[in-house]
């Protein structure tokens, strides 16, 4: 069984003449909280989309260790196949099924990897009933876990930004993933929600054993959570290491944090 | 003069007046080559009665109508919000009541009893055949198309093709086509039901698998083309389908199962009951389907395909499934039509009928099973009524003008349909507020 959940080797992604990812290599250990940071347009979301099968990089390889411990290639697989293999994700601008309730949103995630029984669904046979009960229980469990249980029957579009993040995390976890990819989870949340979110993300790893890969602009959140970081700039990895090492890395400071006399830790953009 | 024209009351009246003049022209007598102005003159000066109240000329009637439109318009502008809230209250109140389970079940029970007794209540030969050929079959077709358009959000403009394939399969199985039947047998139309459903499903998958990767408008065009191809094939493959002459006589179904013995004949009422039995089965199956994980997956795909994929839903698989299920319903309707009308003609499967079925779905409320059934019944009853007792000056081609006007009004005042599905209505409200996606059936654009 491989120790690496993700093993990305010299991936290059181009859109026509534009190079979005240039020879990116990255690996993530099982159970690790890994962060990818970088200025806007550095290729962070492109990397996420390559890892989830939305984009197909032209060069390089992406290997993922699935539930059974088998190493599989992500490249060439469709997004839904990657998701079923155990890669869950949230989106930068939260994408929920906004006309459905919180409960239904999570339930869709919970039932997605069961086989489709059309006839069973049409006559509501015993297997369908059992499946429904199972996903109802799982959904309840997850809503309690992320702290949305009291909002289970609320239409998801009326949730606050912080709650939407929780919902997306719950929906992702419902697919029983090996790794959860979080695309700027703190965007649009207030300071109190940020602290709760940090706790939740850590809880996901500690209690569910799901590895976390996150992209984030909020340096406080990244430095508090991540055990290791990769820094992307212009589609290339320019540094890798522990939060302390990254903080003091001159290359990173120049590329990302702006000039050294800038006291704020936030990106100038 | 300028300021005079900007007077809002005057402008409103002017517009009402012009619109009513246009209606007068459109509903007026036709012209001819000898007297080209006859239609024009007749539209305004022909004698008419104001709903039997007093005899006058047409232009007076339409002027009076213009005044009425102007009054309603002005009233709407000043009292619009009041009218809106009262009507929406009046419309949601019965809804809140029917949400209660016992009320709902007893209402459905009453509806079923009425449907069972209907041929006795309306004891009229015309209405008996209308009930079967116009209402029953089209309700079934609309329910099937609702799965494709309403549940999965796929715009299918060639739905009638599946109906045609179902009908021609029946003709083929019973040995009524120039092509010999399989195994040179002459099967009963009952045998055609499973065969037609399977063949139509296969056709649905064959068409769906490559084309359902397309979105919105593109899919609509492809399905439109498919519908046309099937009709043209039916028209031109003389050796196989009999061309525009249609098929030979198709026998009526005969039932000999255990203690059940029945022989259908030309009479429409037994077919009405046959349709009713299958309609109930389809309705139950589809409403269970809507609230199953498959129904939820369809909603997820309709709302956000990327997010749906991110939780492991294969959009193509579910779309093809919706297509096949919708198609099988049409296939069954085809079997009934073929064996009831005794013949199959390509002329009954035109683009026009595809669009008509789509209108039934949109009118009733996309995605709402109950709405679609009610909407289809209303439109088809109105259609049959106009056919049976046409009002003075009504020509059958006028129907589409009225249907079009009805749709325009629906889109303005009740865009989610007569009895909207709750999910669909929410999507509509959300997308108006700039949140969430409305699928391409409604917006016509690709996300």
PDB file of N, CA and C in Angstrom, chain B residues 311-368:
ATOM      1  N   UNK B 311     -19.363  15.018  -7.102  1.00  0.00           N
ATOM      2  CA  UNK B 311     -19.758  14.040  -6.100  1.00  0.00           C
ATOM      3  C   UNK B 311     -19.939  12.653  -6.735  1.00  0.00           C
ATOM      4  N   UNK B 312     -19.438  12.506  -7.940  1.00  0.00           N
ATOM      5  CA  UNK B 312     -19.399  11.180  -8.541  1.00  0.00           C
ATOM      6  C   UNK B 312     -20.594  10.818  -9.397  1.00  0.00           C
ATOM      7  N   UNK B 313     -21.408  11.806  -9.778  1.00  0.00           N
ATOM      8  CA  UNK B 313     -22.543  11.515 -10.648  1.00  0.00           C
ATOM      9  C   UNK B 313     -22.074  11.574 -12.102  1.00  0.00           C
ATOM     10  N   UNK B 314     -22.384  10.543 -12.865  1.00  0.00           N
ATOM     11  CA  UNK B 314     -22.039  10.538 -14.284  1.00  0.00           C
ATOM     12  C   UNK B 314     -23.186  11.174 -15.064  1.00  0.00           C
ATOM     13  N   UNK B 315     -23.028  12.429 -15.496  1.00  0.00           N
ATOM     14  CA  UNK B 315     -24.167  13.125 -16.110  1.00  0.00           C
ATOM     15  C   UNK B 315     -24.697  12.409 -17.344  1.00  0.00           C
ATOM     16  N   UNK B 316     -23.784  11.899 -18.162  1.00  0.00           N
ATOM     17  CA  UNK B 316     -24.213  11.269 -19.412  1.00  0.00           C
ATOM     18  C   UNK B 316     -25.127  10.086 -19.135  1.00  0.00           C
ATOM     19  N   UNK B 317     -24.755   9.282 -18.151  1.00  0.00           N
ATOM     20  CA  UNK B 317     -25.528   8.081 -17.834  1.00  0.00           C
ATOM     21  C   UNK B 317     -26.952   8.460 -17.424  1.00  0.00           C
ATOM     22  N   UNK B 318     -27.041   9.459 -16.567  1.00  0.00           N
ATOM     23  CA  UNK B 318     -28.365   9.837 -16.077  1.00  0.00           C
ATOM     24  C   UNK B 318     -29.203  10.500 -17.171  1.00  0.00           C
ATOM     25  N   UNK B 319     -28.537  11.249 -18.038  1.00  0.00           N
ATOM     26  CA  UNK B 319     -29.281  11.890 -19.121  1.00  0.00           C
ATOM     27  C   UNK B 319     -29.814  10.845 -20.097  1.00  0.00           C
ATOM     28  N   UNK B 320     -28.955   9.878 -20.428  1.00  0.00           N
ATOM     29  CA  UNK B 320     -29.394   8.818 -21.339  1.00  0.00           C
ATOM     30  C   UNK B 320     -30.555   8.060 -20.720  1.00  0.00           C
ATOM     31  N   UNK B 321     -30.463   7.855 -19.400  1.00  0.00           N
ATOM     32  CA  UNK B 321     -31.537   7.153 -18.703  1.00  0.00           C
ATOM     33  C   UNK B 321     -32.853   7.910 -18.825  1.00  0.00           C
ATOM     34  N   UNK B 322     -32.794   9.223 -18.606  1.00  0.00           N
ATOM     35  CA  UNK B 322     -34.008  10.036 -18.721  1.00  0.00           C
ATOM     36  C   UNK B 322     -34.564   9.933 -20.139  1.00  0.00           C
ATOM     37  N   UNK B 323     -33.682   9.979 -21.098  1.00  0.00           N
ATOM     38  CA  UNK B 323     -34.073   9.900 -22.498  1.00  0.00           C
ATOM     39  C   UNK B 323     -34.780   8.586 -22.788  1.00  0.00           C
ATOM     40  N   UNK B 324     -34.182   7.491 -22.286  1.00  0.00           N
ATOM     41  CA  UNK B 324     -34.735   6.171 -22.559  1.00  0.00           C
ATOM     42  C   UNK B 324     -36.086   5.994 -21.870  1.00  0.00           C
ATOM     43  N   UNK B 325     -36.197   6.502 -20.643  1.00  0.00           N
ATOM     44  CA  UNK B 325     -37.464   6.350 -19.915  1.00  0.00           C
ATOM     45  C   UNK B 325     -38.564   7.162 -20.600  1.00  0.00           C
ATOM     46  N   UNK B 326     -38.211   8.402 -20.975  1.00  0.00           N
ATOM     47  CA  UNK B 326     -39.180   9.234 -21.687  1.00  0.00           C
ATOM     48  C   UNK B 326     -39.600   8.580 -22.997  1.00  0.00           C
ATOM     49  N   UNK B 327     -38.613   8.035 -23.707  1.00  0.00           N
ATOM     50  CA  UNK B 327     -38.881   7.413 -25.002  1.00  0.00           C
ATOM     51  C   UNK B 327     -39.795   6.208 -24.850  1.00  0.00           C
ATOM     52  N   UNK B 328     -39.584   5.407 -23.803  1.00  0.00           N
ATOM     53  CA  UNK B 328     -40.389   4.195 -23.663  1.00  0.00           C
ATOM     54  C   UNK B 328     -41.861   4.547 -23.461  1.00  0.00           C
ATOM     55  N   UNK B 329     -42.124   5.653 -22.776  1.00  0.00           N
ATOM     56  CA  UNK B 329     -43.507   6.094 -22.599  1.00  0.00           C
ATOM     57  C   UNK B 329     -44.135   6.405 -23.953  1.00  0.00           C
ATOM     58  N   UNK B 330     -43.357   7.133 -24.781  1.00  0.00           N
ATOM     59  CA  UNK B 330     -43.854   7.467 -26.114  1.00  0.00           C
ATOM     60  C   UNK B 330     -44.061   6.199 -26.930  1.00  0.00           C
ATOM     61  N   UNK B 331     -43.163   5.230 -26.757  1.00  0.00           N
ATOM     62  CA  UNK B 331     -43.289   3.973 -27.484  1.00  0.00           C
ATOM     63  C   UNK B 331     -44.590   3.274 -27.148  1.00  0.00           C
ATOM     64  N   UNK B 332     -44.936   3.275 -25.861  1.00  0.00           N
ATOM     65  CA  UNK B 332     -46.190   2.643 -25.462  1.00  0.00           C
ATOM     66  C   UNK B 332     -47.378   3.391 -26.066  1.00  0.00           C
ATOM     67  N   UNK B 333     -47.328   4.720 -26.002  1.00  0.00           N
ATOM     68  CA  UNK B 333     -48.406   5.516 -26.596  1.00  0.00           C
ATOM     69  C   UNK B 333     -48.546   5.181 -28.079  1.00  0.00           C
ATOM     70  N   UNK B 334     -47.402   4.939 -28.724  1.00  0.00           N
ATOM     71  CA  UNK B 334     -47.421   4.575 -30.149  1.00  0.00           C
ATOM     72  C   UNK B 334     -48.161   3.267 -30.380  1.00  0.00           C
ATOM     73  N   UNK B 335     -47.950   2.289 -29.520  1.00  0.00           N
ATOM     74  CA  UNK B 335     -48.631   0.994 -29.669  1.00  0.00           C
ATOM     75  C   UNK B 335     -50.139   1.189 -29.598  1.00  0.00           C
ATOM     76  N   UNK B 336     -50.580   1.964 -28.589  1.00  0.00           N
ATOM     77  CA  UNK B 336     -52.018   2.160 -28.412  1.00  0.00           C
ATOM     78  C   UNK B 336     -52.613   2.884 -29.610  1.00  0.00           C
ATOM     79  N   UNK B 337     -51.945   3.965 -30.038  1.00  0.00           N
ATOM     80  CA  UNK B 337     -52.468   4.714 -31.181  1.00  0.00           C
ATOM     81  C   UNK B 337     -52.565   3.830 -32.416  1.00  0.00           C
ATOM     82  N   UNK B 338     -51.503   3.054 -32.659  1.00  0.00           N
ATOM     83  CA  UNK B 338     -51.472   2.234 -33.866  1.00  0.00           C
ATOM     84  C   UNK B 338     -52.608   1.225 -33.852  1.00  0.00           C
ATOM     85  N   UNK B 339     -52.786   0.520 -32.725  1.00  0.00           N
ATOM     86  CA  UNK B 339     -53.793  -0.533 -32.742  1.00  0.00           C
ATOM     87  C   UNK B 339     -55.195   0.047 -32.651  1.00  0.00           C
ATOM     88  N   UNK B 340     -55.314   1.233 -32.072  1.00  0.00           N
ATOM     89  CA  UNK B 340     -56.649   1.816 -31.962  1.00  0.00           C
ATOM     90  C   UNK B 340     -57.114   2.395 -33.289  1.00  0.00           C
ATOM     91  N   UNK B 341     -56.192   3.109 -33.971  1.00  0.00           N
ATOM     92  CA  UNK B 341     -56.601   3.764 -35.215  1.00  0.00           C
ATOM     93  C   UNK B 341     -56.480   2.826 -36.407  1.00  0.00           C
ATOM     94  N   UNK B 342     -55.966   1.604 -36.163  1.00  0.00           N
ATOM     95  CA  UNK B 342     -55.928   0.596 -37.209  1.00  0.00           C
ATOM     96  C   UNK B 342     -54.854   0.799 -38.264  1.00  0.00           C
ATOM     97  N   UNK B 343     -54.336   2.004 -38.374  1.00  0.00           N
ATOM     98  CA  UNK B 343     -53.355   2.323 -39.407  1.00  0.00           C
ATOM     99  C   UNK B 343     -52.257   3.178 -38.814  1.00  0.00           C
ATOM    100  N   UNK B 344     -51.116   3.212 -39.497  1.00  0.00           N
ATOM    101  CA  UNK B 344     -50.086   4.173 -39.121  1.00  0.00           C
ATOM    102  C   UNK B 344     -49.745   4.989 -40.344  1.00  0.00           C
ATOM    103  N   UNK B 345     -49.799   6.296 -40.219  1.00  0.00           N
ATOM    104  CA  UNK B 345     -49.403   7.182 -41.315  1.00  0.00           C
ATOM    105  C   UNK B 345     -48.272   8.077 -40.854  1.00  0.00           C
ATOM    106  N   UNK B 346     -47.294   8.304 -41.743  1.00  0.00           N
ATOM    107  CA  UNK B 346     -46.201   9.196 -41.329  1.00  0.00           C
ATOM    108  C   UNK B 346     -46.691  10.603 -41.011  1.00  0.00           C
ATOM    109  N   UNK B 347     -47.820  10.993 -41.603  1.00  0.00           N
ATOM    110  CA  UNK B 347     -48.264  12.375 -41.420  1.00  0.00           C
ATOM    111  C   UNK B 347     -48.694  12.662 -39.981  1.00  0.00           C
ATOM    112  N   UNK B 348     -48.894  11.594 -39.181  1.00  0.00           N
ATOM    113  CA  UNK B 348     -49.289  11.896 -37.797  1.00  0.00           C
ATOM    114  C   UNK B 348     -48.085  12.169 -36.896  1.00  0.00           C
ATOM    115  N   UNK B 349     -46.873  12.057 -37.441  1.00  0.00           N
ATOM    116  CA  UNK B 349     -45.691  12.237 -36.591  1.00  0.00           C
ATOM    117  C   UNK B 349     -44.824  13.384 -37.105  1.00  0.00           C
ATOM    118  N   UNK B 350     -45.341  14.589 -37.003  1.00  0.00           N
ATOM    119  CA  UNK B 350     -44.603  15.730 -37.536  1.00  0.00           C
ATOM    120  C   UNK B 350     -43.963  16.537 -36.406  1.00  0.00           C
ATOM    121  N   UNK B 351     -43.109  17.443 -36.802  1.00  0.00           N
ATOM    122  CA  UNK B 351     -42.487  18.360 -35.848  1.00  0.00           C
ATOM    123  C   UNK B 351     -43.556  19.094 -35.047  1.00  0.00           C
ATOM    124  N   UNK B 352     -44.648  19.414 -35.770  1.00  0.00           N
ATOM    125  CA  UNK B 352     -45.759  20.103 -35.114  1.00  0.00           C
ATOM    126  C   UNK B 352     -46.216  19.367 -33.858  1.00  0.00           C
ATOM    127  N   UNK B 353     -46.341  18.034 -33.973  1.00  0.00           N
ATOM    128  CA  UNK B 353     -46.834  17.312 -32.791  1.00  0.00           C
ATOM    129  C   UNK B 353     -45.783  17.273 -31.691  1.00  0.00           C
ATOM    130  N   UNK B 354     -44.501  17.216 -32.052  1.00  0.00           N
ATOM    131  CA  UNK B 354     -43.449  17.300 -31.041  1.00  0.00           C
ATOM    132  C   UNK B 354     -43.594  18.580 -30.238  1.00  0.00           C
ATOM    133  N   UNK B 355     -43.798  19.676 -30.968  1.00  0.00           N
ATOM    134  CA  UNK B 355     -43.891  20.972 -30.304  1.00  0.00           C
ATOM    135  C   UNK B 355     -45.157  21.040 -29.476  1.00  0.00           C
ATOM    136  N   UNK B 356     -46.245  20.464 -30.005  1.00  0.00           N
ATOM    137  CA  UNK B 356     -47.491  20.445 -29.227  1.00  0.00           C
ATOM    138  C   UNK B 356     -47.298  19.755 -27.889  1.00  0.00           C
ATOM    139  N   UNK B 357     -46.598  18.635 -27.908  1.00  0.00           N
ATOM    140  CA  UNK B 357     -46.402  17.897 -26.650  1.00  0.00           C
ATOM    141  C   UNK B 357     -45.555  18.738 -25.699  1.00  0.00           C
ATOM    142  N   UNK B 358     -44.545  19.405 -26.267  1.00  0.00           N
ATOM    143  CA  UNK B 358     -43.696  20.261 -25.438  1.00  0.00           C
ATOM    144  C   UNK B 358     -44.508  21.394 -24.812  1.00  0.00           C
ATOM    145  N   UNK B 359     -45.444  21.931 -25.593  1.00  0.00           N
ATOM    146  CA  UNK B 359     -46.303  23.002 -25.073  1.00  0.00           C
ATOM    147  C   UNK B 359     -47.111  22.501 -23.880  1.00  0.00           C
ATOM    148  N   UNK B 360     -47.599  21.268 -23.976  1.00  0.00           N
ATOM    149  CA  UNK B 360     -48.374  20.705 -22.858  1.00  0.00           C
ATOM    150  C   UNK B 360     -47.516  20.678 -21.597  1.00  0.00           C
ATOM    151  N   UNK B 361     -46.251  20.280 -21.761  1.00  0.00           N
ATOM    152  CA  UNK B 361     -45.367  20.174 -20.599  1.00  0.00           C
ATOM    153  C   UNK B 361     -45.072  21.556 -20.020  1.00  0.00           C
ATOM    154  N   UNK B 362     -44.765  22.510 -20.895  1.00  0.00           N
ATOM    155  CA  UNK B 362     -44.431  23.851 -20.423  1.00  0.00           C
ATOM    156  C   UNK B 362     -45.643  24.506 -19.776  1.00  0.00           C
ATOM    157  N   UNK B 363     -46.797  24.308 -20.393  1.00  0.00           N
ATOM    158  CA  UNK B 363     -48.018  24.906 -19.860  1.00  0.00           C
ATOM    159  C   UNK B 363     -48.344  24.353 -18.477  1.00  0.00           C
ATOM    160  N   UNK B 364     -48.242  23.048 -18.334  1.00  0.00           N
ATOM    161  CA  UNK B 364     -48.599  22.433 -17.057  1.00  0.00           C
ATOM    162  C   UNK B 364     -47.607  22.733 -15.960  1.00  0.00           C
ATOM    163  N   UNK B 365     -46.357  22.851 -16.318  1.00  0.00           N
ATOM    164  CA  UNK B 365     -45.315  23.102 -15.323  1.00  0.00           C
ATOM    165  C   UNK B 365     -44.249  22.031 -15.426  1.00  0.00           C
ATOM    166  N   UNK B 366     -43.104  22.412 -16.023  1.00  0.00           N
ATOM    167  CA  UNK B 366     -42.023  21.454 -16.221  1.00  0.00           C
ATOM    168  C   UNK B 366     -41.612  20.823 -14.896  1.00  0.00           C
ATOM    169  N   UNK B 367     -41.483  19.521 -14.896  1.00  0.00           N
ATOM    170  CA  UNK B 367     -41.007  18.832 -13.703  1.00  0.00           C
ATOM    171  C   UNK B 367     -42.103  18.505 -12.703  1.00  0.00           C
ATOM    172  N   UNK B 368     -43.307  19.007 -12.945  1.00  0.00           N
ATOM    173  CA  UNK B 368     -44.397  18.735 -12.014  1.00  0.00           C
ATOM    174  C   UNK B 368     -45.343  17.733 -12.672  1.00  0.00           C
TER     175      UNK B 368
END
